[in-house]
Coordinates of C-alpha atoms in Angstrom, one line a residue:
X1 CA -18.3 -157.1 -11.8
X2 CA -21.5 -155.6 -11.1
X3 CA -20.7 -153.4 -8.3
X4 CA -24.9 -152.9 -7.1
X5 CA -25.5 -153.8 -3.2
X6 CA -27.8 -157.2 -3.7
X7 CA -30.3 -158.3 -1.4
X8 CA -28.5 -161.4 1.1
X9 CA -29.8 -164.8 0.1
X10 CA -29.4 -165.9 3.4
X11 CA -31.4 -166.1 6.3
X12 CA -30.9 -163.3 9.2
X13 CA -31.6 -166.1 12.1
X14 CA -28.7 -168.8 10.6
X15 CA -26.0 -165.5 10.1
X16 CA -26.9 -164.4 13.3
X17 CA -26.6 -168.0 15.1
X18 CA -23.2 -168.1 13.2
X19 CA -22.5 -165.0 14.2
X20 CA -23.0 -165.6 17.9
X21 CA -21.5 -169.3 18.2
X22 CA -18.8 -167.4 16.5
X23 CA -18.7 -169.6 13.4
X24 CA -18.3 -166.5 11.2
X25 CA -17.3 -163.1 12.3
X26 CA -19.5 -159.9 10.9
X27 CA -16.9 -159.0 8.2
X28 CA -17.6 -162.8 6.6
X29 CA -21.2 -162.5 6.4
X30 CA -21.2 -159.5 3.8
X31 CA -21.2 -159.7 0.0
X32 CA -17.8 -159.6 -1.6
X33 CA -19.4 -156.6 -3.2
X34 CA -20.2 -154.7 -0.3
X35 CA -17.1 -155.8 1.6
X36 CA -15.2 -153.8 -1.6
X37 CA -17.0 -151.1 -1.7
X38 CA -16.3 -150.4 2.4
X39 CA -12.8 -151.8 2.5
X40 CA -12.0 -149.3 -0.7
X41 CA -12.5 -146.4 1.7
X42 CA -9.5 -147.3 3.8
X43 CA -5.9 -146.1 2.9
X44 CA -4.4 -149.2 1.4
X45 CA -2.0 -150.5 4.3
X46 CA -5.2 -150.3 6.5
X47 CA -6.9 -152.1 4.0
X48 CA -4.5 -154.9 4.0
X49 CA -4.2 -154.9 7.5
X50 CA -8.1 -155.8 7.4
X51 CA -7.6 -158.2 5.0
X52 CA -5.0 -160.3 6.5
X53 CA -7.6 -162.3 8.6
X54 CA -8.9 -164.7 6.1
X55 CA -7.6 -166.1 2.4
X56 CA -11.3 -164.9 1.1
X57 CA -10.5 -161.4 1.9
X58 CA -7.1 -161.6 0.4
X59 CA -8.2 -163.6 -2.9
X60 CA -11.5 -161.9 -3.6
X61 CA -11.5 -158.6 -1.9
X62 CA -8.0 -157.0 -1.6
X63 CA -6.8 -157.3 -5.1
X64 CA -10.2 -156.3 -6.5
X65 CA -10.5 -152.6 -4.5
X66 CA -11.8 -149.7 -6.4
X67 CA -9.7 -147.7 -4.6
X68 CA -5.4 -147.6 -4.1
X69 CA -4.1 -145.1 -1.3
X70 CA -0.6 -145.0 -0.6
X71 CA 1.2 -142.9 1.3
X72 CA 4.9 -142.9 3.1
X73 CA 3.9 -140.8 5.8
X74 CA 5.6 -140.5 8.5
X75 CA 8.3 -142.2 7.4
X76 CA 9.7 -139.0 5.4
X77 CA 9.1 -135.3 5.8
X78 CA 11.2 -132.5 5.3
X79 CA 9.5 -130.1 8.4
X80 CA 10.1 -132.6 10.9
X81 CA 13.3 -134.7 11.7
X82 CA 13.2 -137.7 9.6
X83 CA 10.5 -140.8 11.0
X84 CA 11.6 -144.2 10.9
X85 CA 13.8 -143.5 7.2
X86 CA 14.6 -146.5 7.2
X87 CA 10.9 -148.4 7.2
X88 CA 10.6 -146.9 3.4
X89 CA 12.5 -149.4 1.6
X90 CA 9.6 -151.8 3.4
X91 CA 6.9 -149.2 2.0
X92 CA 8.4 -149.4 -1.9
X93 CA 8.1 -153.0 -1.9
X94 CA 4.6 -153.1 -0.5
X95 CA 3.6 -150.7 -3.3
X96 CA 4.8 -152.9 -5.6
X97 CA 3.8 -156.2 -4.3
X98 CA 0.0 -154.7 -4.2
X99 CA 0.2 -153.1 -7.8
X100 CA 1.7 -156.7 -9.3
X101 CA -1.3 -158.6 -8.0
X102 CA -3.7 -156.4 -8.3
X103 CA -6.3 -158.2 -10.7
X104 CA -9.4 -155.5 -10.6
X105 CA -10.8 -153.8 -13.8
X106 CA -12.4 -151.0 -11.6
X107 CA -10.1 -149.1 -10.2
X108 CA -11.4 -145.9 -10.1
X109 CA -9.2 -143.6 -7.6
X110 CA -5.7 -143.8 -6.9
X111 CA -3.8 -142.1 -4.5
X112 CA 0.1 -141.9 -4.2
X113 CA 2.1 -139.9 -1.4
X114 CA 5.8 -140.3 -1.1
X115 CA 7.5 -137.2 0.4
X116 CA 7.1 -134.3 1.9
X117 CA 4.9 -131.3 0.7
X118 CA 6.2 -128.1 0.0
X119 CA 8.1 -125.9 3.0
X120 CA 7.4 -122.4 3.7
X121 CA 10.5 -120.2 4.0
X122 CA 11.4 -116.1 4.4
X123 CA 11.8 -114.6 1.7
X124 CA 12.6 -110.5 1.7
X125 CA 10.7 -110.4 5.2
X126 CA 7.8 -112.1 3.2
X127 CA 6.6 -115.9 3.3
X128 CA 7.2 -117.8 0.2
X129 CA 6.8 -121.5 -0.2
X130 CA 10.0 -123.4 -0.7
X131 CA 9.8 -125.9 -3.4
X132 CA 13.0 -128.0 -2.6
X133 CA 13.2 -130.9 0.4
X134 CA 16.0 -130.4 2.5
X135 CA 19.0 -133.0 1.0
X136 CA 18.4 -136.1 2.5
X137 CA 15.1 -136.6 4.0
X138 CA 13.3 -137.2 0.7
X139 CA 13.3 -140.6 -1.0
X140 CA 15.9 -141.4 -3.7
X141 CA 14.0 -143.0 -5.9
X142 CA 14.8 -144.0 -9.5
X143 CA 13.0 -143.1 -13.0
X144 CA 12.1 -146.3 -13.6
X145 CA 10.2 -146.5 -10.1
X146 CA 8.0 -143.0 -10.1
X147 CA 7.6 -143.7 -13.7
X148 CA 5.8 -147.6 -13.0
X149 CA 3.9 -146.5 -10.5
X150 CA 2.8 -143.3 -12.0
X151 CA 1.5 -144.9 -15.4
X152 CA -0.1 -148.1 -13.3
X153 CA -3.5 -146.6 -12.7
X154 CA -3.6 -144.7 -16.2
X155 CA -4.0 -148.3 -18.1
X156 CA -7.4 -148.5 -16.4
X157 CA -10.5 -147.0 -18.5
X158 CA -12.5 -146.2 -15.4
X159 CA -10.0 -144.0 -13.9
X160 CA -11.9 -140.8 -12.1
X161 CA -9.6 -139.8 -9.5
X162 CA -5.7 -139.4 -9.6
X163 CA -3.7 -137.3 -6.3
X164 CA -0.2 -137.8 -6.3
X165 CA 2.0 -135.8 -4.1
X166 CA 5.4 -137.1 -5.0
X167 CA 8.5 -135.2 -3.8
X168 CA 12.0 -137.1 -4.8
X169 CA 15.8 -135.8 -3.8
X170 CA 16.8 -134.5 -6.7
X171 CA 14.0 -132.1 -8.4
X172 CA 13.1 -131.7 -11.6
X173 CA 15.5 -134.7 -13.2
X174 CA 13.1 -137.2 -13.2
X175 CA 10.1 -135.9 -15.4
X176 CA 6.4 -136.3 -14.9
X177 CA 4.7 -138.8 -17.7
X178 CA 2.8 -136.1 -19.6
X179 CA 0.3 -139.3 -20.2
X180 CA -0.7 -137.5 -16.9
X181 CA -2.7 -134.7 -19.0
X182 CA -4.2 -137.1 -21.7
X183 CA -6.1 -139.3 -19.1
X184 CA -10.0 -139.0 -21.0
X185 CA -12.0 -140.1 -17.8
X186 CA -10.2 -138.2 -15.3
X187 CA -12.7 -135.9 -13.5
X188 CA -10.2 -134.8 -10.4
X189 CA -6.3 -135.0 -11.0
X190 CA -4.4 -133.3 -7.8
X191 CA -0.8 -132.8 -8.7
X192 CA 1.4 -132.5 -5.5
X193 CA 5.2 -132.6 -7.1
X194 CA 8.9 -131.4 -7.7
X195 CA 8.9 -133.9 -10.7
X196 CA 10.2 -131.9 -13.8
X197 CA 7.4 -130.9 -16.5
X198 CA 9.6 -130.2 -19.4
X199 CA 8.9 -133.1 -21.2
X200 CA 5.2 -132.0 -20.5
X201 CA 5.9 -128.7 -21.8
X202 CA 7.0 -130.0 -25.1
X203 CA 3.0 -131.2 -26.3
X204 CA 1.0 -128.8 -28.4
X205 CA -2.2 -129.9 -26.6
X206 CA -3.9 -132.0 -24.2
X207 CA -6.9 -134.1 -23.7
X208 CA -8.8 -134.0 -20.6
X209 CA -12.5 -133.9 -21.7
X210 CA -13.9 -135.0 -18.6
X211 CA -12.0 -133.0 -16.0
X212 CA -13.9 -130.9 -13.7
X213 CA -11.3 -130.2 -10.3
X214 CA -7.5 -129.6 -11.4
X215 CA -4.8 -129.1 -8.7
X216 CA -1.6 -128.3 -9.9
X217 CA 1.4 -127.5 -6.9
X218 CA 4.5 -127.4 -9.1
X219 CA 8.2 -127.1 -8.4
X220 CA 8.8 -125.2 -11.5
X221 CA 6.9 -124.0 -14.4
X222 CA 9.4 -124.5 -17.3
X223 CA 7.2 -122.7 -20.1
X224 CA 4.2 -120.0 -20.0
X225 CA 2.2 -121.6 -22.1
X226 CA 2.2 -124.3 -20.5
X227 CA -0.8 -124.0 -17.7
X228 CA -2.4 -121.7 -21.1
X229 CA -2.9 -125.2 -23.1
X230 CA -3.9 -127.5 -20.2
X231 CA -6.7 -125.0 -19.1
X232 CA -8.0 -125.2 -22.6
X233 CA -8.1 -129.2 -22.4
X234 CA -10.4 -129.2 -19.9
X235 CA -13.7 -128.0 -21.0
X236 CA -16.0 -128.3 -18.4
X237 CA -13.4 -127.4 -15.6
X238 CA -14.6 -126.0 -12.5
X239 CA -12.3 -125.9 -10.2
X240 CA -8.4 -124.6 -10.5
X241 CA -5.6 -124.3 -8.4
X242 CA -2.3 -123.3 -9.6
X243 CA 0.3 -123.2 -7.0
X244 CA 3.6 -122.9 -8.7
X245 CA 7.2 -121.1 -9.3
X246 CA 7.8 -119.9 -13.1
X247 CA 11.3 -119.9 -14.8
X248 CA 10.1 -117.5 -17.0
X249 CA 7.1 -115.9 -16.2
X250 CA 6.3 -113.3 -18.9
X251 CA 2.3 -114.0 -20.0
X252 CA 0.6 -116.0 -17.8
X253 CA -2.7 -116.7 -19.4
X254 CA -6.1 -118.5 -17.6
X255 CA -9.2 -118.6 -19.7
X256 CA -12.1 -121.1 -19.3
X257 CA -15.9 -120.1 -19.5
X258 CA -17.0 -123.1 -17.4
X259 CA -14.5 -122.2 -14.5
X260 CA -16.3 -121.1 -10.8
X261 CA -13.2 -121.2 -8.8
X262 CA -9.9 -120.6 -9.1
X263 CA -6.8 -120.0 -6.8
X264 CA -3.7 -118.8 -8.3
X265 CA -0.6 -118.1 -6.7
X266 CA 2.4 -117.0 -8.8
X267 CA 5.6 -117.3 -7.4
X268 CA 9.0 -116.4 -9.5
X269 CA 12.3 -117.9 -9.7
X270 CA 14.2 -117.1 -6.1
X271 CA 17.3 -115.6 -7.7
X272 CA 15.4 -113.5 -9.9
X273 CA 13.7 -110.4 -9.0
X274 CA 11.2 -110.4 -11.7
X275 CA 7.8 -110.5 -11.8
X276 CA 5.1 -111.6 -14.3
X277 CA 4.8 -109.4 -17.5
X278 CA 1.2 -109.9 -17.6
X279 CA -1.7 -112.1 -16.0
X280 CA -4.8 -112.4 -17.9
X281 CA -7.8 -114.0 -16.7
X282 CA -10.7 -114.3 -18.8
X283 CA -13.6 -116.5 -16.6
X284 CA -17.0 -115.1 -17.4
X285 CA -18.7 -117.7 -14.7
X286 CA -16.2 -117.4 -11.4
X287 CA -17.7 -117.0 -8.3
X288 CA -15.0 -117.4 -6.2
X289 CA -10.8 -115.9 -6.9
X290 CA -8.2 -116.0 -4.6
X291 CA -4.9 -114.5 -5.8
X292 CA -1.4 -114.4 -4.1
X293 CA 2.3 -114.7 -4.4
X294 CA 4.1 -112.0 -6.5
X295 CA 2.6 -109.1 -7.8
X296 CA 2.9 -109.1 -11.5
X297 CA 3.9 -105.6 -13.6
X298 CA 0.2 -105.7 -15.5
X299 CA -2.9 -107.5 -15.5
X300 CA -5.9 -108.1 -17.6
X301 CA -9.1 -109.3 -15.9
X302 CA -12.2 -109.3 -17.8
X303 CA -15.8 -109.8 -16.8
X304 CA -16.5 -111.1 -13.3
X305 CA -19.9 -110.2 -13.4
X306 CA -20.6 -113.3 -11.2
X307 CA -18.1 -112.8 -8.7
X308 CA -19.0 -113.4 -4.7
X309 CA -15.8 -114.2 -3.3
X310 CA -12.2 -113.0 -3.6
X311 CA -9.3 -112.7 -1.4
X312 CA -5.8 -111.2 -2.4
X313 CA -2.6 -112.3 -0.8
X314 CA 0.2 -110.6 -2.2
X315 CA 3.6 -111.9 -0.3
X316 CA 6.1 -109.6 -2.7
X317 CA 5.7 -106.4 -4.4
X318 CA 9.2 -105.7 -5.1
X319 CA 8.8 -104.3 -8.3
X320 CA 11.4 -102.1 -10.1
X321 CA 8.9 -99.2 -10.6
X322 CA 7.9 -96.3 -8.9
X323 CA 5.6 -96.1 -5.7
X324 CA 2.8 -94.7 -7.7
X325 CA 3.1 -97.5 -10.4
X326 CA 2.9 -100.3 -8.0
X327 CA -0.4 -98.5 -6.7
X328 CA -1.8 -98.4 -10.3
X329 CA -0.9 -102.1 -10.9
X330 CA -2.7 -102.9 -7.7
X331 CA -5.8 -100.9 -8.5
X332 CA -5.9 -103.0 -12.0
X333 CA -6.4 -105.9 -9.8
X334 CA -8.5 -104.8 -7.6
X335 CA -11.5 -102.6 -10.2
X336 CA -12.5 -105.7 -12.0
X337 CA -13.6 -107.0 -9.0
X338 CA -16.0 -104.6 -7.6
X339 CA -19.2 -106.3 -8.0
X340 CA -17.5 -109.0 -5.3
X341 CA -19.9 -109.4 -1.8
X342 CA -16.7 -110.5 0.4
X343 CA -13.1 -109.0 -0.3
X344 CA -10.8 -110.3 1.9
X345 CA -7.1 -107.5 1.3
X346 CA -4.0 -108.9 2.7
X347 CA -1.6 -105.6 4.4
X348 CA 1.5 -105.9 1.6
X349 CA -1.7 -105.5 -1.1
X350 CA -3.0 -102.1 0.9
X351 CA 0.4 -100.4 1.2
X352 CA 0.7 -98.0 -1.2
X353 CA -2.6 -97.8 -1.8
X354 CA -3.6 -96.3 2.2
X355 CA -2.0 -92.8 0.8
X356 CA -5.0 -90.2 0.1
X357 CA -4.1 -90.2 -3.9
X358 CA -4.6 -93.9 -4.5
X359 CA -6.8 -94.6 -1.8
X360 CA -9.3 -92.2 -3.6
X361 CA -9.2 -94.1 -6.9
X362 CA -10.6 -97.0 -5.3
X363 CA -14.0 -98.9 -7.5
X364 CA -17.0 -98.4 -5.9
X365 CA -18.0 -101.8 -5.0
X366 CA -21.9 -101.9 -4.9
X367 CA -22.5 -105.2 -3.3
X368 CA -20.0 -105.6 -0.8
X369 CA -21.4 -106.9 2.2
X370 CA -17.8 -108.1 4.4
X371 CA -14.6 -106.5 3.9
X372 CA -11.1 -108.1 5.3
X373 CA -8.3 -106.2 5.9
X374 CA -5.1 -107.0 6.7
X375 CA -2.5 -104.7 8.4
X376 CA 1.0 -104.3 9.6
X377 CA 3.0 -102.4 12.2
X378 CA 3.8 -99.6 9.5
X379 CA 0.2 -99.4 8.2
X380 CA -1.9 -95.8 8.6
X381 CA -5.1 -98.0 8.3
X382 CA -7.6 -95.5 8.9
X383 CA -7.2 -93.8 5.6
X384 CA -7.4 -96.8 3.6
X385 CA -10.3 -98.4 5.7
X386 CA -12.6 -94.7 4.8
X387 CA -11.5 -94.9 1.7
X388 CA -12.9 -98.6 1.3
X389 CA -16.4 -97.8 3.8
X390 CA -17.0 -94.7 1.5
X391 CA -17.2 -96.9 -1.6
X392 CA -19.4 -99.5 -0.1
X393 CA -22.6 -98.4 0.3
X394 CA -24.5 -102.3 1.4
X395 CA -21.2 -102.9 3.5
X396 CA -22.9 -105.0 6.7
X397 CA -19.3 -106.9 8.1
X398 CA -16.2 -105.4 8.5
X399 CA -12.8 -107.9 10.1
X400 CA -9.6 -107.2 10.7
X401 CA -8.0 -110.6 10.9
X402 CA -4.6 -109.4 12.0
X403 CA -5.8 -106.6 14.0
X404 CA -4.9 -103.1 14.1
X405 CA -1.5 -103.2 15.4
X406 CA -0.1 -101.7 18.8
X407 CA 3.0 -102.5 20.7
X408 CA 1.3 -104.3 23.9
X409 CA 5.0 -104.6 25.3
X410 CA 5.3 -100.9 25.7
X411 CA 2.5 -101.1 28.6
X412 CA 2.9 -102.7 32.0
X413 CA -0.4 -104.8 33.1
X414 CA -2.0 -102.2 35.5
X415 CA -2.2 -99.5 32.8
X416 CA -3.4 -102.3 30.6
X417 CA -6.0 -103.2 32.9
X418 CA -6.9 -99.5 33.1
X419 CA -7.3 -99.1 29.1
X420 CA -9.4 -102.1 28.9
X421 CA -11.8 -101.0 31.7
X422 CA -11.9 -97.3 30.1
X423 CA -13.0 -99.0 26.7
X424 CA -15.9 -101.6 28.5
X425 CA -17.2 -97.7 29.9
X426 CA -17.2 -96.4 26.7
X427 CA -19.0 -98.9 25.1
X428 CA -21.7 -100.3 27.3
X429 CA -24.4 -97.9 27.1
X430 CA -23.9 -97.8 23.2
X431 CA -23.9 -101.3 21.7
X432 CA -26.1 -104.8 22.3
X433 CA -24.7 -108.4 22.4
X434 CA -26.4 -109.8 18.9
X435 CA -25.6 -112.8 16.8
X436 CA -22.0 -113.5 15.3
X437 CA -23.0 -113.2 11.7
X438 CA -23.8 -109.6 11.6
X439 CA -20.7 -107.9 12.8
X440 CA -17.4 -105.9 12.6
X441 CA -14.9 -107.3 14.1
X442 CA -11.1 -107.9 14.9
X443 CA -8.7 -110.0 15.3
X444 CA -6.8 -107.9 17.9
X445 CA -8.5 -104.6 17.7
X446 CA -5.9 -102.5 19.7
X447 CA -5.9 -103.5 23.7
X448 CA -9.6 -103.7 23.5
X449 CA -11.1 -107.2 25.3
X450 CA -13.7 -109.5 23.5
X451 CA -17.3 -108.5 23.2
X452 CA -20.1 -108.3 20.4
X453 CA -22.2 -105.9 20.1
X454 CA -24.9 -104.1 17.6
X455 CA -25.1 -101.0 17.3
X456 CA -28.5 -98.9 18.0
X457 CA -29.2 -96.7 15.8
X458 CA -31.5 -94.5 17.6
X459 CA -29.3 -93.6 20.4
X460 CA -27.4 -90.3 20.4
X461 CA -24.0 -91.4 19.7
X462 CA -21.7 -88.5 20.1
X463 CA -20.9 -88.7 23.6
X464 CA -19.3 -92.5 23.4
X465 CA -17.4 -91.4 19.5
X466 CA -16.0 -89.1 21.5
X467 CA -15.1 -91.5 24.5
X468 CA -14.2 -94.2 22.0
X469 CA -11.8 -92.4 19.5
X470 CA -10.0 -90.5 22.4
X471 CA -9.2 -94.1 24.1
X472 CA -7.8 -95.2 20.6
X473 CA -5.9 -92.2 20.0
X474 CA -4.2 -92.7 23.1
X475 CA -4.1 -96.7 21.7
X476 CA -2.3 -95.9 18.7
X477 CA -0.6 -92.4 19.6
X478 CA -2.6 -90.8 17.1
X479 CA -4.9 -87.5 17.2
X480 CA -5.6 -88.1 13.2
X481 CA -9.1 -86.6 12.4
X482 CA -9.4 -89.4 9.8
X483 CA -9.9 -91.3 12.8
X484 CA -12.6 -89.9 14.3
X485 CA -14.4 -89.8 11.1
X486 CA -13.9 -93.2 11.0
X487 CA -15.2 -94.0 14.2
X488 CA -18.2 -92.0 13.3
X489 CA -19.2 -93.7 10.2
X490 CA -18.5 -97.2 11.6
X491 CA -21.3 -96.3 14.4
X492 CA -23.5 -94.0 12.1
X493 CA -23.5 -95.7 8.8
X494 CA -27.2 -97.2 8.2
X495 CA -25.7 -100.7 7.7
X496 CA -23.7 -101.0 10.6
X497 CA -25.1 -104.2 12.2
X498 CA -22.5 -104.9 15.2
X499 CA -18.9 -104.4 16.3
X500 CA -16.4 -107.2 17.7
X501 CA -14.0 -106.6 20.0
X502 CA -11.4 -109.5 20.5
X503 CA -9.3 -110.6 23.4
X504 CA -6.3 -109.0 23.9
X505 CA -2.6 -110.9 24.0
X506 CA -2.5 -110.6 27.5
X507 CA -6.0 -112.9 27.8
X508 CA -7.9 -109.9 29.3

């Protein structure tokens, strides 16, 4: 089928007479080309819905879309009570009825949802994603099912696009069809599932030639070589995430010169309190990382010359070494990446290494431009922060996403009202409303209300440092020095370009 827009044959003046005497409707007067092409974009079940007006559409243009689109929601989801459970057994036989008549040799994307995604739970006081659907709410659906379905769109040569997010009752017993990885035109394959990979596991090698975005949520990685082979099928990959729990996590190996993002997030068995051996990464061309989950014991990251972007999440440090260990192995993670422009720092990632003996062991990162850091209740955050502003020289933005922490409950409105007034005094002769994109700001910087400001660099500052660091050593019930050499740089430093001050909780 040549699937070109044509020219219409037909005259505009007899379609449009039609149209109006309401002979034909506007749907009927397009090409049955056309009409697939825009009826493809629709989920499937809308699609049909569209469909159902006229045998033409049915015939020649439902069974002959490019692209299939299921999905069960809302009928089934483990974060919400249950929707309508009982409408699936309506939603399995409309799968099937579709895929057994479906008589196109174009399919190109195919999309399959049955389930719910993965949960978040606590874990240790620390979020972790839970990989298991609460007994019950997800489908109980046999081999034989996942497995027809699954394999339906691989027998098609055009194939580009696969998504499946596929979350059954009982996870890991029925296994994914490792046909999956061997899928030559594939150029995206999103992978949303508690479907076991052992059988997966078992192959030497893949084939994925054409594969350039691979998104990989996994219940449970059986093997570590595993994610080591399927990175190497893919040789013009560009884009990886890898969101997963290990059974075994000792050598987790990434290495693919054509990669320019990549989001990893390591996550170890529940029961175990074990973290990764090693992590190497070996990406000459990545321009963007973002790593979280557990903090593994060592890591290996070579040459990210190209580097722009990286954030580090780290949701669990609990490992069995010292305090000055865990420091080291953070430090690992962090010096390969100092020729990064944004670093974004979660708070668990900065806690050992805020004490003066890591924090000076820091990279010097010589194009940083905007620095996030996160931070907790028990965090001394001025330490760490100098530590970070005297090893960025270009530094221009500076956020705190999550604030820098009080205890708003500990003050009654009026003396609230009284801080924040203090702090708008303190500040208004010595910094200029500018433009968002040139700033330091906070999420919840102490009490302190919402404004932007720049600062000016020719004014005599001392006066308002001094006003300013008294009002938030009174804020945090601190007298630290480090803090007023803090404030000091933040207004003195040549590359300060403005300072954001958030609303507080209390709206003021």
């Amino acid at each position: 089928m040549d699937m070109r827009l044509k020219r219409c044959t037909s005259t505009t003046t007899t379609l449009q007479e039609d149209v109006d005497n309401r002979n034909l409707d506007r749907l009927t007067c397009l090409s049955d080309e056309l009409l697939i092409y825009i009826i493809s974009s629709l989920p499937t079940k809308d699609a049909a819905a569209a469909c159902a007006s006229s045998k033409r559409m049915i015939t020649n243009i439902f069974h002959s879309l490019t692209h299939l689109n299921f999905d069960d929601s809302p009928i089934s989801h483990c974060s919400v009570t249950p929707y309508a459970i009982e409408r699936f057994p309506t939603f399995v036989a409309f799968v099937d009825s579709v895929l057994q008549s479906y008589h196109s040799r174009y399919l190109t994307s195919f999309s399959l949802g049955v389930g719910a995604p993965f949960l978040e739970r606590s874990r240790d006081n620390h979020k972790h994603r839970e990989y298991r659907c609460c007994n019950g709410f997800c489908p109980d659906l046999k081999s034989t099912h996942i497995n027809a379905w699954i394999s339906f769109p691989l027998t098609f040569s055009g194939l580009k696009e696969l998504n499946l997010r596929i979350h059954v009752r009982e996870e890991g017993v029925i296994q994914l069809p490792p046909e999956v990885f061997k899928c030559e035109t594939l150029e995206i394959l999103k992978l949303d599932t508690n479907l076991g990979l052992d059988q997966a596991s078992t192959y030497t090698s893949f084939r994925l030639p054409s594969l350039k975005l691979l998104s990989l949520h996994a219940a449970m990685i059986p093997d570590d070589g595993l994610v080591t082979r399927l990175v190497s099928s893919c040789p013009i990959l560009e884009d990886l995430t890898l969101l997963a729990t290990w059974k075994h996590a000792c050598y987790i190996s990434i290495s693919s010169p054509s990669l320019r993002r990549l989001s990893l997030e390591v996550l170890n068995k529940f029961e175990e309190h074990h973290s990764s051996d090693l992590v190497l990464i070996l990406t000459p061309n990545l321009e963007y990382l973002y790593y979280g989950g557990d903090l593994a014991s060592h890591y290996n990251i070579i040459n990210m010359d190209r580097l722009v972007k990286a954030d580090l999440v780290i949701e669990n440090d609990s490992l069995e070494i010292t305090f000055e260990v865990s420091g080291q192995v953070k430090l690992s993670l962090l010096r390969p990446l100092s020729n990064v422009q944004h670093l974004t720092v979660n708070d668990t990632f900065l806690e050992e290494l805020n004490h003066k003996e890591l924090k000076d062991q820091l990279p010097v990162f010589c194009y940083l431009k905007c620095l996030e850091l996160g931070f907790n209740e028990g965090s001394f955050w001025d330490s760490i922060l100098l530590g970070f502003l005297n090893r960025s020289p270009v530094l221009e933005t500076l956020v705190f996403p999550e604030g820098l922490t009080v205890y708003p409950e500990l003050y009654d409105e009026e003396e609230l009202a009284s801080e924040q007034q203090f702090c708008r005094t303190a500040l208004g002769n010595r910094f200029d409303p500018v433009f968002p994109d040139k700033c330091i700001s906070s999420g919840e910087f102490g009490l302190i209300p919402g404004s932007q400001c720049k600062c000016r660099s020719n004014d005599d500052s001392s006066e308002h440092i001094a006003k300013l660091t008294a009002c938030l050593c009174h804020l945090f019930n601190s007298s630290s020095v480090d803090l007023e050499e803090l404030l000091k740089r933040l207004s003195l430093s040549a590359n300060c370009r403005s300072f954001q001050r958030p609303l507080s909780p209390a709206g003021f």
